[in-house]
Short mmCIF file of C-alpha atoms and ligand atoms in Angstrom, two decimals:
data_model
loop_
_atom_site.label_atom_id
_atom_site.label_comp_id
_atom_site.label_asym_id
_atom_site.label_seq_id
_atom_site.Cartn_x
_atom_site.Cartn_y
_atom_site.Cartn_z
CA UNK T 1247 -102.08 208.98 -49.00
CA UNK T 1248 -99.85 209.88 -45.91
CA UNK T 1249 -99.21 213.32 -45.20
CA UNK T 1250 -95.96 214.98 -44.00
CA UNK T 1251 -95.60 218.05 -41.92
CA UNK T 1252 -92.30 220.16 -41.53
CA UNK T 1253 -91.69 219.61 -37.54
CA UNK T 1254 -92.45 223.71 -36.47
CA UNK T 1255 -89.77 225.71 -37.77
CA UNK T 1256 -87.50 223.19 -38.96
CA UNK T 1257 -86.65 221.37 -41.99
CA UNK T 1258 -87.25 217.81 -40.72
CA UNK T 1259 -90.57 216.40 -42.10
CA UNK T 1260 -92.80 214.02 -40.08
CA UNK T 1261 -95.66 211.98 -41.49
CA UNK T 1262 -98.20 212.90 -39.62
CA UNK T 1263 -99.12 209.99 -38.24
CA UNK T 1264 -96.54 207.97 -36.51
CA UNK T 1265 -96.03 204.67 -34.44
CA UNK T 1266 -94.88 204.90 -30.60
CA UNK T 1267 -93.97 201.90 -28.05
CA UNK T 1268 -94.86 202.70 -25.10
CA UNK T 1269 -97.00 199.91 -22.68
CA UNK T 1270 -96.94 197.94 -26.20
CA UNK T 1271 -92.95 196.84 -27.12
CA UNK T 1272 -92.03 193.69 -24.55
CA UNK T 1273 -94.75 194.26 -22.21
CA UNK T 1274 -97.49 193.27 -24.20
CA UNK T 1275 -95.96 192.56 -27.80
CA UNK T 1276 -92.80 190.31 -28.95
CA UNK T 1277 -90.40 190.89 -31.45
CA UNK T 1278 -92.13 189.19 -34.42
CA UNK T 1279 -95.60 191.43 -33.21
CA UNK T 1280 -93.70 194.35 -33.03
CA UNK T 1281 -92.39 194.22 -36.24
CA UNK T 1282 -95.38 193.19 -38.13
CA UNK T 1283 -96.37 196.47 -36.83
CA UNK T 1284 -93.70 198.63 -38.35
CA UNK T 1285 -93.92 196.91 -41.42
CA UNK T 1286 -97.00 198.16 -41.52
CA UNK T 1287 -96.66 201.15 -40.54
CA UNK T 1288 -93.44 201.91 -42.58
CA UNK T 1289 -95.43 200.62 -45.55
CA UNK T 1290 -97.89 203.20 -45.52
CA UNK T 1291 -95.79 206.03 -45.35
CA UNK T 1292 -95.39 206.14 -41.43
CA UNK T 1293 -91.72 207.62 -41.32
CA UNK T 1294 -91.00 208.33 -36.99
CA UNK T 1295 -90.71 205.46 -34.76
CA UNK T 1296 -90.85 206.88 -31.13
CA UNK T 1297 -89.05 205.30 -27.82
CA UNK T 1298 -87.49 206.10 -24.49
CA UNK T 1299 -85.11 205.05 -22.22
CA UNK T 1300 -87.74 204.14 -19.46
CA UNK T 1301 -89.96 202.47 -22.23
CA UNK T 1302 -89.89 198.84 -20.89
CA UNK T 1303 -86.50 199.80 -18.66
CA UNK T 1304 -84.64 199.38 -21.89
CA UNK T 1305 -86.07 196.69 -23.32
CA UNK T 1306 -88.61 198.63 -25.55
CA UNK T 1307 -85.23 200.31 -27.35
CA UNK T 1308 -83.52 196.61 -27.82
CA UNK T 1309 -86.85 195.46 -29.48
CA UNK T 1310 -86.65 198.42 -31.89
CA UNK T 1311 -83.56 198.01 -32.68
CA UNK T 1312 -83.24 194.37 -33.34
CA UNK T 1313 -86.30 195.34 -35.99
CA UNK T 1314 -84.84 198.02 -37.37
CA UNK T 1315 -81.46 195.76 -37.72
CA UNK T 1316 -83.24 193.02 -39.56
CA UNK T 1317 -86.22 195.36 -41.70
CA UNK T 1318 -82.79 197.46 -43.03
CA UNK T 1319 -84.63 200.51 -44.19
CA UNK T 1320 -82.74 203.02 -45.60
CA UNK T 1321 -81.38 204.81 -42.50
CA UNK T 1322 -82.25 207.96 -44.03
CA UNK T 1323 -85.81 206.75 -44.61
CA UNK T 1324 -87.23 207.11 -41.24
CA UNK T 1325 -86.75 209.30 -37.79
CA UNK T 1326 -86.07 207.59 -34.66
CA UNK T 1327 -86.48 209.50 -31.25
CA UNK T 1328 -85.23 208.58 -27.60
CA UNK T 1329 -86.48 210.38 -24.29
CA UNK T 1330 -83.91 210.90 -21.37
CA UNK T 1331 -84.85 211.51 -17.71
CA UNK T 1332 -86.60 208.79 -15.95
CA UNK T 1333 -83.63 206.22 -16.58
CA UNK T 1334 -83.98 203.03 -17.12
CA UNK T 1335 -82.87 201.22 -14.01
CA UNK T 1336 -86.39 201.52 -12.38
CA UNK T 1337 -86.11 200.97 -8.52
CA UNK T 1338 -82.71 200.70 -9.22
CA UNK T 1339 -81.58 204.08 -10.58
CA UNK T 1340 -78.76 205.54 -8.20
CA UNK T 1341 -78.21 209.74 -8.24
CA UNK T 1342 -76.63 210.56 -11.47
CA UNK T 1343 -78.58 207.51 -13.69
CA UNK T 1344 -81.78 210.22 -14.08
CA UNK T 1345 -82.28 213.69 -14.74
CA UNK T 1346 -81.33 216.38 -17.66
CA UNK T 1347 -77.76 216.98 -16.08
CA UNK T 1348 -74.74 216.95 -18.45
CA UNK T 1349 -73.71 213.23 -17.49
CA UNK T 1350 -77.36 211.36 -17.47
CA UNK T 1351 -78.07 213.32 -20.78
CA UNK T 1352 -74.51 212.02 -22.17
CA UNK T 1353 -75.04 208.92 -21.05
CA UNK T 1354 -78.39 208.52 -21.37
CA UNK T 1355 -77.61 209.18 -25.60
CA UNK T 1356 -74.43 206.67 -25.67
CA UNK T 1357 -77.03 204.21 -24.15
CA UNK T 1358 -80.24 204.69 -26.32
CA UNK T 1359 -77.53 204.61 -29.02
CA UNK T 1360 -76.34 201.02 -28.12
CA UNK T 1361 -80.07 199.46 -27.44
CA UNK T 1362 -81.41 200.82 -30.93
CA UNK T 1363 -77.89 200.01 -32.65
CA UNK T 1364 -77.87 203.39 -34.16
CA UNK T 1365 -75.03 206.15 -34.93
CA UNK T 1366 -77.42 209.17 -34.20
CA UNK T 1367 -80.91 209.71 -32.92
CA UNK T 1368 -82.46 211.69 -35.08
CA UNK T 1369 -84.66 213.55 -32.05
CA UNK T 1370 -83.79 213.64 -28.46
CA UNK T 1371 -86.26 214.71 -25.65
CA UNK T 1372 -85.67 215.98 -22.55
CA UNK T 1373 -89.03 213.77 -21.13
CA UNK T 1374 -89.72 215.74 -17.94
CA UNK T 1375 -88.27 219.20 -17.10
CA UNK T 1376 -85.34 219.17 -14.46
CA UNK T 1377 -86.44 221.75 -11.78
CA UNK T 1378 -82.55 220.57 -9.93
CA UNK T 1379 -80.08 221.01 -12.94
CA UNK T 1380 -79.55 224.72 -14.33
CA UNK T 1381 -81.52 225.14 -17.63
CA UNK T 1382 -77.98 226.79 -18.76
CA UNK T 1383 -76.79 222.93 -18.41
CA UNK T 1384 -79.17 221.11 -20.42
CA UNK T 1385 -78.90 223.43 -23.24
CA UNK T 1386 -75.56 223.60 -23.76
CA UNK T 1387 -74.97 219.66 -23.30
CA UNK T 1388 -78.15 219.05 -26.05
CA UNK T 1389 -76.18 221.74 -28.04
CA UNK T 1390 -72.96 219.71 -28.08
CA UNK T 1391 -74.71 216.52 -28.37
CA UNK T 1392 -76.04 217.97 -32.24
CA UNK T 1393 -72.28 219.53 -32.41
CA UNK T 1394 -71.26 215.70 -32.07
CA UNK T 1395 -73.00 214.73 -34.63
CA UNK T 1396 -74.93 212.21 -31.81
CA UNK T 1397 -78.24 214.00 -31.95
CA UNK T 1398 -79.72 215.78 -35.12
CA UNK T 1399 -82.56 217.50 -33.06
CA UNK T 1400 -83.70 218.12 -29.24
CA UNK T 1401 -86.84 219.02 -27.68
CA UNK T 1402 -89.05 218.66 -24.36
CA UNK T 1403 -92.05 216.77 -22.90
CA UNK T 1404 -94.46 217.81 -21.30
CA UNK T 1405 -92.65 220.92 -20.01
CA UNK T 1406 -94.53 224.39 -19.07
CA UNK T 1407 -94.27 226.95 -21.74
CA UNK T 1408 -92.26 229.15 -19.64
CA UNK T 1409 -89.44 226.40 -19.22
CA UNK T 1410 -89.22 226.00 -22.74
CA UNK T 1411 -88.99 229.51 -22.86
CA UNK T 1412 -86.19 229.79 -20.54
CA UNK T 1413 -84.50 227.28 -22.56
CA UNK T 1414 -84.88 229.81 -25.52
CA UNK T 1415 -83.92 232.76 -23.75
CA UNK T 1416 -80.44 230.72 -22.88
CA UNK T 1417 -80.13 229.17 -26.06
CA UNK T 1418 -80.07 232.96 -27.52
CA UNK T 1419 -77.88 234.13 -25.01
CA UNK T 1420 -74.76 232.13 -25.92
CA UNK T 1421 -75.44 230.98 -29.57
CA UNK T 1422 -77.00 227.86 -29.06
CA UNK T 1423 -79.39 225.68 -30.53
CA UNK T 1424 -82.74 225.62 -28.46
CA UNK T 1425 -85.53 223.18 -28.38
CA UNK T 1426 -87.62 222.67 -31.59
CA UNK T 1427 -90.07 220.20 -30.57
CA UNK T 1428 -92.25 219.34 -27.78
CA UNK T 1429 -93.94 216.29 -26.84
CA UNK T 1430 -97.26 217.01 -25.16
CA UNK T 1431 -100.20 214.74 -24.55
CA UNK T 1432 -103.03 215.57 -26.60
CA UNK T 1433 -106.58 214.69 -27.40
CA UNK T 1434 -109.87 215.53 -26.79
CA UNK T 1435 -109.87 215.82 -23.06
CA UNK T 1436 -106.45 217.02 -22.67
CA UNK T 1437 -105.86 220.31 -24.68
CA UNK T 1438 -104.37 223.13 -21.83
CA UNK T 1439 -100.94 222.89 -23.53
CA UNK T 1440 -101.63 223.01 -27.05
CA UNK T 1441 -104.78 225.25 -27.62
CA UNK T 1442 -103.49 227.81 -24.73
CA UNK T 1443 -100.52 227.41 -23.06
CA UNK T 1444 -98.18 226.86 -26.12
CA UNK T 1445 -100.04 229.39 -28.43
CA UNK T 1446 -97.57 232.44 -27.99
CA UNK T 1447 -94.74 230.14 -28.68
CA UNK T 1448 -95.90 228.63 -32.00
CA UNK T 1449 -96.54 231.92 -33.27
CA UNK T 1450 -93.41 233.50 -32.06
CA UNK T 1451 -89.94 230.84 -31.93
CA UNK T 1452 -92.35 227.94 -33.42
CA UNK T 1453 -92.46 224.88 -32.54
CA UNK T 1454 -92.81 220.91 -33.58
CA UNK T 1455 -95.42 218.45 -31.41
CA UNK T 1456 -95.03 215.09 -31.73
CA UNK T 1457 -98.65 214.43 -29.72
CA UNK T 1458 -99.10 211.32 -27.25
CA UNK T 1459 -102.24 209.85 -26.19
CA UNK T 1460 -104.46 210.90 -28.77
CA UNK T 1461 -106.78 208.20 -27.38
CA UNK T 1462 -106.35 209.00 -24.10
CA UNK T 1463 -104.77 204.82 -23.75
CA UNK T 1464 -107.64 203.63 -25.72
CA UNK T 1465 -110.67 205.28 -23.81
CA UNK T 1466 -111.30 207.02 -26.59
CA UNK T 1467 -111.55 203.93 -29.07
CA UNK T 1468 -115.14 203.04 -27.30
CA UNK T 1469 -113.44 200.08 -26.12
CA UNK T 1470 -113.98 200.50 -22.67
CA UNK T 1471 -117.81 201.50 -23.16
CA UNK T 1472 -119.24 198.38 -21.73
CA UNK T 1473 -116.49 197.21 -19.13
CA UNK T 1474 -112.53 196.60 -19.66
CA UNK T 1475 -111.48 194.09 -22.10
CA UNK T 1476 -109.51 191.23 -21.28
CA UNK T 1477 -106.24 192.15 -21.87
CA UNK T 1478 -106.69 195.83 -22.48
CA UNK T 1479 -104.65 198.29 -21.30
CA UNK T 1480 -106.42 199.23 -18.51
CA UNK T 1481 -106.55 195.30 -17.83
CA UNK T 1482 -102.95 195.37 -16.74
CA UNK T 1483 -101.42 195.31 -13.62
CA UNK T 1484 -99.45 198.23 -12.68
CA UNK T 1485 -101.91 200.76 -14.55
CA UNK T 1486 -104.46 201.56 -12.31
CA UNK T 1487 -103.18 205.24 -12.33
CA UNK T 1488 -104.13 204.93 -15.68
CA UNK T 1489 -107.33 203.76 -15.45
CA UNK T 1490 -108.34 205.44 -12.26
CA UNK T 1491 -107.70 209.20 -14.66
CA UNK T 1492 -109.75 208.00 -17.63
CA UNK T 1493 -112.28 205.37 -16.41
CA UNK T 1494 -114.88 207.86 -14.72
CA UNK T 1495 -118.72 208.42 -15.21
CA UNK T 1496 -118.61 212.30 -17.12
CA UNK T 1497 -115.71 210.94 -19.56
CA UNK T 1498 -117.81 207.78 -20.60
CA UNK T 1499 -120.33 209.61 -21.05
CA UNK T 1500 -118.96 211.70 -23.81
CA UNK T 1501 -117.29 209.43 -25.24
CA UNK T 1502 -120.47 206.96 -25.86
CA UNK T 1503 -122.01 210.15 -27.78
CA UNK T 1504 -118.98 211.15 -30.05
CA UNK T 1505 -119.05 206.59 -30.59
CA UNK T 1506 -122.75 207.81 -31.88
CA UNK T 1507 -121.79 210.49 -33.93
CA UNK T 1508 -118.67 209.25 -35.29
CA UNK T 1509 -121.00 206.37 -36.62
CA UNK T 1510 -123.80 208.61 -37.89
CA UNK T 1511 -120.52 210.21 -39.93
CA UNK T 1512 -119.72 206.61 -41.15
CA UNK T 1513 -116.66 206.40 -39.50
CA UNK T 1514 -114.93 204.35 -36.36
CA UNK T 1515 -114.46 206.18 -33.07
CA UNK T 1516 -110.88 205.61 -33.17
CA UNK T 1517 -110.77 207.32 -36.78
CA UNK T 1518 -112.83 210.30 -35.54
CA UNK T 1519 -110.52 210.89 -32.62
CA UNK T 1520 -107.52 210.81 -34.29
CA UNK T 1521 -108.63 212.74 -37.19
CA UNK T 1522 -109.53 215.42 -34.77
CA UNK T 1523 -106.21 215.72 -33.41
CA UNK T 1524 -104.29 215.80 -37.03
CA UNK T 1525 -106.77 219.18 -37.70
CA UNK T 1526 -104.91 220.73 -35.21
CA UNK T 1527 -102.46 222.78 -37.48
CA UNK T 1528 -100.01 222.52 -34.61
CA UNK T 1529 -99.70 219.32 -34.57
CA UNK T 1530 -96.48 217.63 -36.32
CA UNK T 1531 -97.39 214.20 -35.94
CA UNK T 1532 -99.89 211.67 -33.82
CA UNK T 1533 -98.06 209.37 -32.04
CA UNK T 1534 -99.90 206.05 -32.53
CA UNK T 1535 -100.01 203.03 -29.97
CA UNK T 1536 -101.21 200.01 -31.02
CA UNK T 1537 -100.95 196.32 -30.03
CA UNK T 1538 -102.42 194.37 -33.18
CA UNK T 1539 -102.36 195.23 -36.42
CA UNK T 1540 -106.43 195.89 -37.07
CA UNK T 1541 -105.97 198.84 -34.47
CA UNK T 1542 -102.71 200.22 -36.45
CA UNK T 1543 -104.44 199.82 -39.98
CA UNK T 1544 -107.99 201.60 -38.30
CA UNK T 1545 -105.96 204.21 -36.99
CA UNK T 1546 -104.37 204.66 -40.21
CA UNK T 1547 -107.01 205.47 -41.83
CA UNK T 1548 -107.56 208.63 -39.65
CA UNK T 1549 -106.32 210.00 -42.75
CA UNK T 1550 -108.89 209.50 -44.52
CA UNK T 1551 -111.75 210.73 -41.50
CA UNK T 1552 -109.22 213.68 -41.56
CA UNK T 1553 -110.57 215.11 -45.15
CA UNK T 1554 -114.25 214.40 -43.92
CA UNK T 1555 -114.54 215.65 -40.70
CA UNK T 1556 -115.84 219.42 -41.66
CA UNK T 1557 -116.73 222.44 -39.38
CA UNK T 1558 -120.23 220.91 -38.91
CA UNK T 1559 -119.28 217.56 -37.45
CA UNK T 1560 -115.72 219.54 -35.71
CA UNK T 1561 -118.70 221.82 -34.06
CA UNK T 1562 -120.76 218.77 -32.76
CA UNK T 1563 -117.22 217.22 -31.42
CA UNK T 1564 -117.06 220.54 -29.51
CA UNK T 1565 -120.82 220.49 -28.11
CA UNK T 1566 -120.40 217.18 -27.08
CA UNK T 1567 -117.06 217.31 -24.88
CA UNK T 1568 -116.88 220.53 -23.76
CA UNK T 1569 -113.23 220.53 -23.15
CA UNK T 1570 -111.89 223.58 -24.89
CA UNK T 1571 -109.91 225.95 -23.26
CA UNK T 1572 -111.26 229.28 -22.36
CA UNK T 1573 -109.18 232.00 -23.54
CA UNK T 1574 -108.80 235.29 -22.40
CA UNK T 1575 -110.59 237.65 -24.42
CA UNK T 1576 -109.11 240.92 -26.03
P1 LIG O 2031 -103.61 205.85 -27.34
O1 LIG O 2031 -103.85 206.80 -26.45
O2 LIG O 2031 -103.19 205.77 -28.85
O3 LIG O 2031 -103.22 204.33 -26.63
C1 LIG O 2031 -102.95 203.70 -27.65
C2 LIG O 2031 -103.05 202.29 -26.82
O4 LIG O 2031 -105.53 202.13 -27.31
C3 LIG O 2031 -102.94 200.69 -27.97
O5 LIG O 2031 -101.93 200.38 -27.51
C4 LIG O 2031 -104.37 200.17 -27.62
O6 LIG O 2031 -103.82 199.44 -26.46
C5 LIG O 2031 -105.19 200.43 -27.56
N1 LIG O 2031 -106.15 201.20 -29.21
C6 LIG O 2031 -105.35 202.18 -29.91
N2 LIG O 2031 -105.91 202.23 -31.15
C7 LIG O 2031 -107.27 201.59 -30.64
C8 LIG O 2031 -107.88 200.63 -31.77
N3 LIG O 2031 -108.34 201.57 -33.12
N4 LIG O 2031 -109.45 200.19 -31.24
C9 LIG O 2031 -109.00 199.80 -29.92
N5 LIG O 2031 -107.99 200.29 -28.96
C10 LIG O 2031 -107.20 200.69 -29.64
O7 LIG O 2031 -101.38 206.43 -27.72
P2 LIG O 2031 -100.13 205.62 -26.68
O8 LIG O 2031 -100.69 205.99 -24.79
O9 LIG O 2031 -99.73 204.49 -26.52
O10 LIG O 2031 -99.23 206.79 -26.65
C11 LIG O 2031 -98.52 206.64 -28.17
C12 LIG O 2031 -96.96 206.96 -28.46
O11 LIG O 2031 -96.93 207.97 -27.38
C13 LIG O 2031 -96.37 205.92 -27.18
O12 LIG O 2031 -96.24 204.44 -27.57
C14 LIG O 2031 -95.72 206.78 -27.08
O13 LIG O 2031 -94.09 206.71 -28.26
C15 LIG O 2031 -95.53 207.71 -26.90
N6 LIG O 2031 -96.15 209.05 -25.39
C16 LIG O 2031 -95.32 209.84 -25.04
C17 LIG O 2031 -95.55 210.08 -23.45
C18 LIG O 2031 -94.43 211.15 -23.01
O14 LIG O 2031 -94.38 211.39 -21.71
N7 LIG O 2031 -93.75 211.46 -23.62
C19 LIG O 2031 -96.45 209.78 -22.58
C20 LIG O 2031 -97.00 208.74 -23.51
C21 LIG O 2031 -97.69 208.15 -25.04
P3 LIG O 2031 -104.46 198.08 -25.83
O15 LIG O 2031 -104.90 197.29 -26.98
O16 LIG O 2031 -103.50 197.39 -25.06
O17 LIG O 2031 -106.07 198.17 -25.13
#
């Protein structure tokens, strides 16, 4: 059974497992396969689909838009996001076609709505912080987009805790709607922001999180334990940076131990890795990525696996990965 969590202090409920389109839509999947994935997800209670202007340089949003149109699901039954910052024209990006200025944010929102064929975005993220635009300009723009009914909630992605609090400071100063959700990377090997840096924000202003790369791009599925399978993400051209980030001996050693532990616990490694993310109560939703229905179904099984991840198992996982951020002792 799907579980739904309130997104931070907002009234919005997101399914604890959701589906994203980075790398997969358009690059690896055609309309038919992407539609199959979205349908399986939706039928399992997934109500959030994640996207961004930069994914496949706009083609990912177009594909999702075509699928949503064909499926004709009740618009009130699902949540769609977009993110602005990187632009979608790639090497052709001109000044003003990237970043978090009023001009780019407003234009990026309009373009995303056109590509997705929607009247409004449920979530609109600032995909990265923009150190060259005054935070006042960004907060005012996001507030105004909400006032205009073009977006319902706004958030940040990979912002530092200080940057998020600066946005709140400005929002409070002018009586504006501040960011209510952050989209950070979170998995067994990337824990600093979720388990350290953001702790005070969760406690004070409150914040939902839509976390990404729960399988660290697939390494935490165990698929790379004996090399790089053909067609997998790390075999794709242009993704060497990602492969080099994850294909490291110490990481692979830990993944192998985790695989043995998962087997002992009667679950697959992707289930264990995703269920581990769900166990963190500060996680609103874990955004899944998948290139086929078998993967997606396996990952959705994490719902069941999470009920079996007890304290003893969590401790064994901790013992293997040794990645818990050190917190100051008070
Ligand atoms: P994961 O870390 O879960 O990686 C997903 C990929 O791993 C799949 O596409 C597939 O790749 C492989 N995989 C998934 N499940 C299995 C399985 N059961 N067995 C074997 N292989 C599997 O998530 P993503 O990195 O895709 O991130 C999820 C979403 O998060 C994105 O779609 C996007 O919406 C969002 N995101 C946001 C970012 C941000 O900056 N805000 C950055 C990155 C992602 P393959 O089959 O090709 O090997």
